[in-house]
Amino acid sequence: MNKNQLGSTVQYLEYLKLSGIDDLFLRSREENNSELNLETLQRKYSQCKKCDLAENRIKFVYGEGNSHARLVFIGEAPGADENRSGKPFVGKAGQLLTRILQAIGLTREEVYITNVVKCRPPNNRDPHTTEIESCRPYLDEQLKLIRPDLIVLLGRVAAVSLLDMKLSLAKFRGTTYLYNNIPTIVTYHPSALLRNPVYKRPTWEDFKKIRREYFSDNEPEVIDGN
Ligand code: SF4
């Protein structure tokens, strides 16, 4: 800031004070930059060839949503629709996720949605450990920029990949873990609900818990999954 700019800023602050405004709330430079950084990083990694999943990639699916989201959803990997569009959770499972979010009073624009790996595994197979480990720095970097209050892992593959515990989905549920020091809970992947409606009720219970934690300032009890 040069001398003239400093002078105008001081004048402006004096004017605000005379107008009875004593407090200013400013975003930090880091916060302002997180959207820009996510976009820059998305472009930077879009041609990544760190693992075999690059071979069949049509589009790199980095993630989408609010760069200051308090809530981040992480699935396992892009599917065919996502591979074509470059956006996460846009197929039938994604549409169901959108409806579930709406049911708890949230929109996709308020949250951030991504996957453990950013390129589609062939025939929708589970991503291999080496692929997950190759891609994990991208996810960790996203979380560092977004700094959410709560992570929701969608499905067992995402939970096993990030929490380093081999439990059934039913056993993962109901506990709050820590991933990169961020409270993290696990629920069913929406595609599981499409295959088997019996999972709808427990998923709805989990989303009611997500809503309670999202709209309250209570600190959840956590288990460190790092
Ligand atoms: S899955 Fe991740 S690490 Fe593998 S090629 Fe795609 S972006 Fe790179």
Coordinates of C-alpha atoms and ligand atoms in Angstrom, one line a residue:
M1 CA 0.0 0.0 0.0
N2 CA 1.5 3.4 -1.0
K3 CA 1.3 6.6 1.0
N4 CA -1.8 8.0 -0.8
Q5 CA -3.7 4.7 -0.4
L6 CA -2.8 4.7 3.3
G7 CA -4.1 8.3 3.6
S8 CA -7.4 7.4 2.0
T9 CA -7.8 4.3 4.1
V10 CA -7.2 6.3 7.3
Q11 CA -9.8 8.9 6.1
Y12 CA -12.3 6.2 5.4
L13 CA -11.8 4.6 8.8
E14 CA -12.3 8.0 10.5
Y15 CA -15.4 8.5 8.5
L16 CA -16.8 5.1 9.6
K17 CA -15.9 5.9 13.3
L18 CA -17.8 9.3 13.0
S19 CA -20.7 7.3 11.6
G20 CA -20.8 5.2 14.7
I21 CA -19.2 2.0 13.2
D22 CA -16.6 0.7 15.6
D23 CA -16.0 -2.8 14.4
L24 CA -14.9 -4.1 11.0
F25 CA -14.9 -7.8 10.1
L26 CA -12.3 -8.7 7.4
R27 CA -11.5 -12.0 5.7
S28 CA -7.9 -13.0 6.0
R29 CA -5.9 -13.0 2.8
E30 CA -5.6 -16.8 3.0
E31 CA -9.4 -17.1 3.1
N32 CA -9.9 -14.8 0.1
N33 CA -7.4 -16.8 -1.8
S34 CA -8.9 -20.2 -1.2
E35 CA -11.3 -20.1 -4.1
L36 CA -8.6 -18.9 -6.4
N37 CA -6.2 -21.5 -5.1
L38 CA -8.7 -24.4 -5.6
E39 CA -9.2 -23.2 -9.2
T40 CA -5.5 -22.9 -9.8
L41 CA -4.8 -26.3 -8.3
Q42 CA -7.6 -27.9 -10.3
R43 CA -6.0 -26.6 -13.5
K44 CA -2.5 -27.5 -12.4
Y45 CA -3.4 -31.2 -11.7
S46 CA -5.9 -31.7 -14.5
Q47 CA -3.3 -33.6 -16.6
C48 CA -1.9 -35.6 -13.7
K49 CA -0.4 -39.0 -14.6
K50 CA 0.7 -40.1 -11.2
C51 CA -1.2 -43.3 -11.3
D52 CA -2.8 -45.7 -13.9
L53 CA -6.2 -44.1 -13.6
A54 CA -5.0 -41.3 -15.9
E55 CA -5.1 -43.8 -18.8
N56 CA -8.9 -44.0 -19.2
R57 CA -9.7 -40.5 -18.0
I58 CA -11.9 -38.3 -20.0
K59 CA -12.1 -35.6 -17.4
F60 CA -10.3 -35.0 -14.2
V61 CA -12.9 -34.6 -11.4
Y62 CA -11.3 -32.4 -8.8
G63 CA -14.3 -31.3 -6.7
E64 CA -17.0 -28.7 -6.6
G65 CA -18.8 -26.3 -4.2
N66 CA -18.1 -23.7 -1.6
S67 CA -14.4 -23.0 -1.1
H68 CA -15.2 -21.9 2.5
A69 CA -17.6 -24.8 3.2
R70 CA -18.1 -25.9 6.7
L71 CA -19.1 -29.3 5.5
V72 CA -17.2 -31.4 3.0
F73 CA -18.5 -34.7 1.5
I74 CA -16.0 -37.2 0.2
G75 CA -16.9 -40.2 -1.9
E76 CA -14.7 -42.9 -3.4
A77 CA -14.2 -42.0 -7.1
P78 CA -15.9 -40.5 -10.1
G79 CA -18.2 -42.7 -12.1
A80 CA -19.1 -42.6 -15.8
D81 CA -21.3 -39.4 -15.6
E82 CA -18.6 -37.6 -13.6
N83 CA -15.8 -38.7 -15.9
R84 CA -17.8 -37.2 -18.9
S85 CA -18.8 -34.0 -17.1
G86 CA -15.7 -33.3 -14.9
K87 CA -18.1 -32.7 -11.9
P88 CA -18.5 -34.9 -8.8
F89 CA -21.8 -36.6 -7.9
V90 CA -23.8 -35.7 -11.0
G91 CA -25.2 -39.1 -11.9
K92 CA -28.2 -40.8 -10.2
A93 CA -26.3 -41.2 -6.9
G94 CA -25.3 -37.5 -7.0
Q95 CA -28.9 -36.4 -7.7
L96 CA -30.0 -38.5 -4.6
L97 CA -27.3 -36.8 -2.6
T98 CA -28.6 -33.4 -3.7
R99 CA -32.1 -34.4 -2.5
I100 CA -30.9 -35.6 0.8
L101 CA -29.0 -32.3 1.3
Q102 CA -32.1 -30.4 0.5
A103 CA -34.0 -32.5 3.1
I104 CA -31.7 -31.3 5.8
G105 CA -31.9 -27.7 4.6
L106 CA -28.7 -27.5 2.7
T107 CA -27.8 -26.9 -1.0
R108 CA -24.9 -28.2 -2.9
E109 CA -23.6 -24.7 -3.3
E110 CA -23.2 -24.4 0.5
V111 CA -21.0 -27.6 0.9
Y112 CA -18.0 -28.9 -1.0
I113 CA -18.1 -32.3 -2.7
T114 CA -15.2 -34.4 -3.9
N115 CA -13.7 -37.9 -4.0
V116 CA -10.7 -39.8 -2.6
V117 CA -9.4 -40.3 -6.2
K118 CA -10.0 -37.7 -8.9
C119 CA -10.1 -40.0 -12.0
R120 CA -12.5 -42.8 -12.8
P121 CA -11.4 -46.4 -12.1
P122 CA -12.2 -48.7 -15.1
N123 CA -15.6 -50.4 -14.8
N124 CA -16.2 -48.6 -11.5
R125 CA -13.8 -51.0 -9.6
D126 CA -12.6 -49.9 -6.2
P127 CA -9.5 -47.7 -6.4
H128 CA -6.2 -49.5 -5.5
T129 CA -4.2 -48.5 -2.5
T130 CA -1.4 -47.1 -4.7
E131 CA -3.9 -45.0 -6.6
I132 CA -5.4 -43.7 -3.4
E133 CA -2.0 -42.8 -2.0
S134 CA -1.0 -41.1 -5.2
C135 CA -4.1 -38.9 -5.2
R136 CA -4.3 -38.3 -1.4
P137 CA -2.0 -35.2 -1.4
Y138 CA -4.6 -33.4 -3.7
L139 CA -7.4 -34.2 -1.2
D140 CA -5.3 -33.1 1.8
E141 CA -4.5 -29.9 0.0
Q142 CA -8.1 -29.2 -0.7
L143 CA -9.0 -29.7 3.0
K144 CA -6.2 -27.5 4.1
L145 CA -7.6 -24.7 1.9
I146 CA -11.3 -25.2 2.7
R147 CA -10.8 -25.9 6.5
P148 CA -14.2 -27.4 7.0
D149 CA -15.7 -28.0 10.5
L150 CA -17.0 -31.5 9.5
I151 CA -16.1 -34.1 6.9
V152 CA -18.7 -36.8 5.8
L153 CA -17.2 -39.9 4.2
L154 CA -19.7 -41.5 1.8
G155 CA -19.2 -45.2 1.7
R156 CA -16.8 -47.8 3.1
V157 CA -14.1 -47.4 0.5
A158 CA -13.7 -43.7 1.4
A159 CA -13.7 -44.6 5.1
V160 CA -11.2 -47.4 4.8
S161 CA -9.0 -45.2 2.6
L162 CA -8.8 -42.2 4.8
L163 CA -9.3 -43.6 8.4
D164 CA -6.9 -46.5 7.9
M165 CA -9.3 -49.0 9.7
K166 CA -10.9 -52.0 8.0
L167 CA -14.4 -52.0 9.5
S168 CA -17.8 -52.7 8.0
L169 CA -19.8 -49.6 7.1
A170 CA -22.2 -50.4 9.9
K171 CA -19.3 -50.4 12.4
F172 CA -17.9 -47.1 11.0
R173 CA -21.2 -45.4 11.6
G174 CA -22.1 -43.7 14.8
T175 CA -18.6 -42.6 15.8
T176 CA -16.9 -39.3 15.1
Y177 CA -13.2 -39.7 13.9
L178 CA -10.5 -37.2 13.1
Y179 CA -9.0 -36.9 9.7
N180 CA -6.3 -34.2 9.4
N181 CA -7.7 -33.0 12.8
I182 CA -11.1 -32.4 11.3
P183 CA -14.1 -34.2 12.9
T184 CA -15.2 -36.9 10.4
I185 CA -18.2 -39.2 10.2
V186 CA -19.1 -42.0 7.9
T187 CA -22.4 -42.9 6.2
Y188 CA -23.6 -44.9 3.2
H189 CA -22.7 -43.9 -0.3
P190 CA -25.9 -42.8 -2.1
S191 CA -25.4 -45.5 -4.7
A192 CA -25.8 -48.1 -1.9
L193 CA -29.2 -46.6 -1.2
L194 CA -30.1 -46.9 -4.9
R195 CA -29.1 -50.6 -4.9
N196 CA -30.7 -51.4 -1.5
P197 CA -33.4 -49.2 0.0
V198 CA -32.9 -50.8 3.4
Y199 CA -30.0 -48.4 3.9
K200 CA -32.2 -45.4 3.6
R201 CA -33.3 -45.3 7.2
P202 CA -29.8 -45.5 8.8
T203 CA -28.6 -42.9 6.2
W204 CA -31.4 -40.5 7.2
E205 CA -30.4 -41.0 10.9
D206 CA -26.8 -40.0 9.9
F207 CA -27.9 -36.9 8.0
K208 CA -30.0 -35.8 11.0
K209 CA -26.8 -36.1 13.0
I210 CA -25.0 -34.1 10.3
R211 CA -27.7 -31.4 10.5
R212 CA -27.4 -31.2 14.3
E213 CA -23.6 -30.9 14.1
Y214 CA -23.8 -28.4 11.2
F215 CA -26.2 -26.1 12.9
S216 CA -24.7 -26.4 16.5
D217 CA -21.5 -25.2 17.9
N218 CA -21.1 -28.3 20.1
E219 CA -17.7 -30.0 19.9
P220 CA -18.3 -33.7 18.9
E221 CA -16.5 -36.5 20.8
V222 CA -13.9 -37.8 18.4
I223 CA -11.6 -40.8 17.8
D224 CA -8.3 -40.0 16.0
G225 CA -8.3 -41.7 12.6
N226 CA -5.0 -40.2 11.3
Ligands
SF4_1 S1 -6.4 -40.5 -9.7 FE1 -5.3 -38.8 -8.8 S2 -3.1 -39.4 -8.8 FE2 -4.2 -40.8 -10.2 S3 -3.9 -39.8 -12.2 FE3 -5.9 -39.1 -11.4 S4 -5.4 -37.2 -10.4 FE4 -3.5 -38.3 -10.7

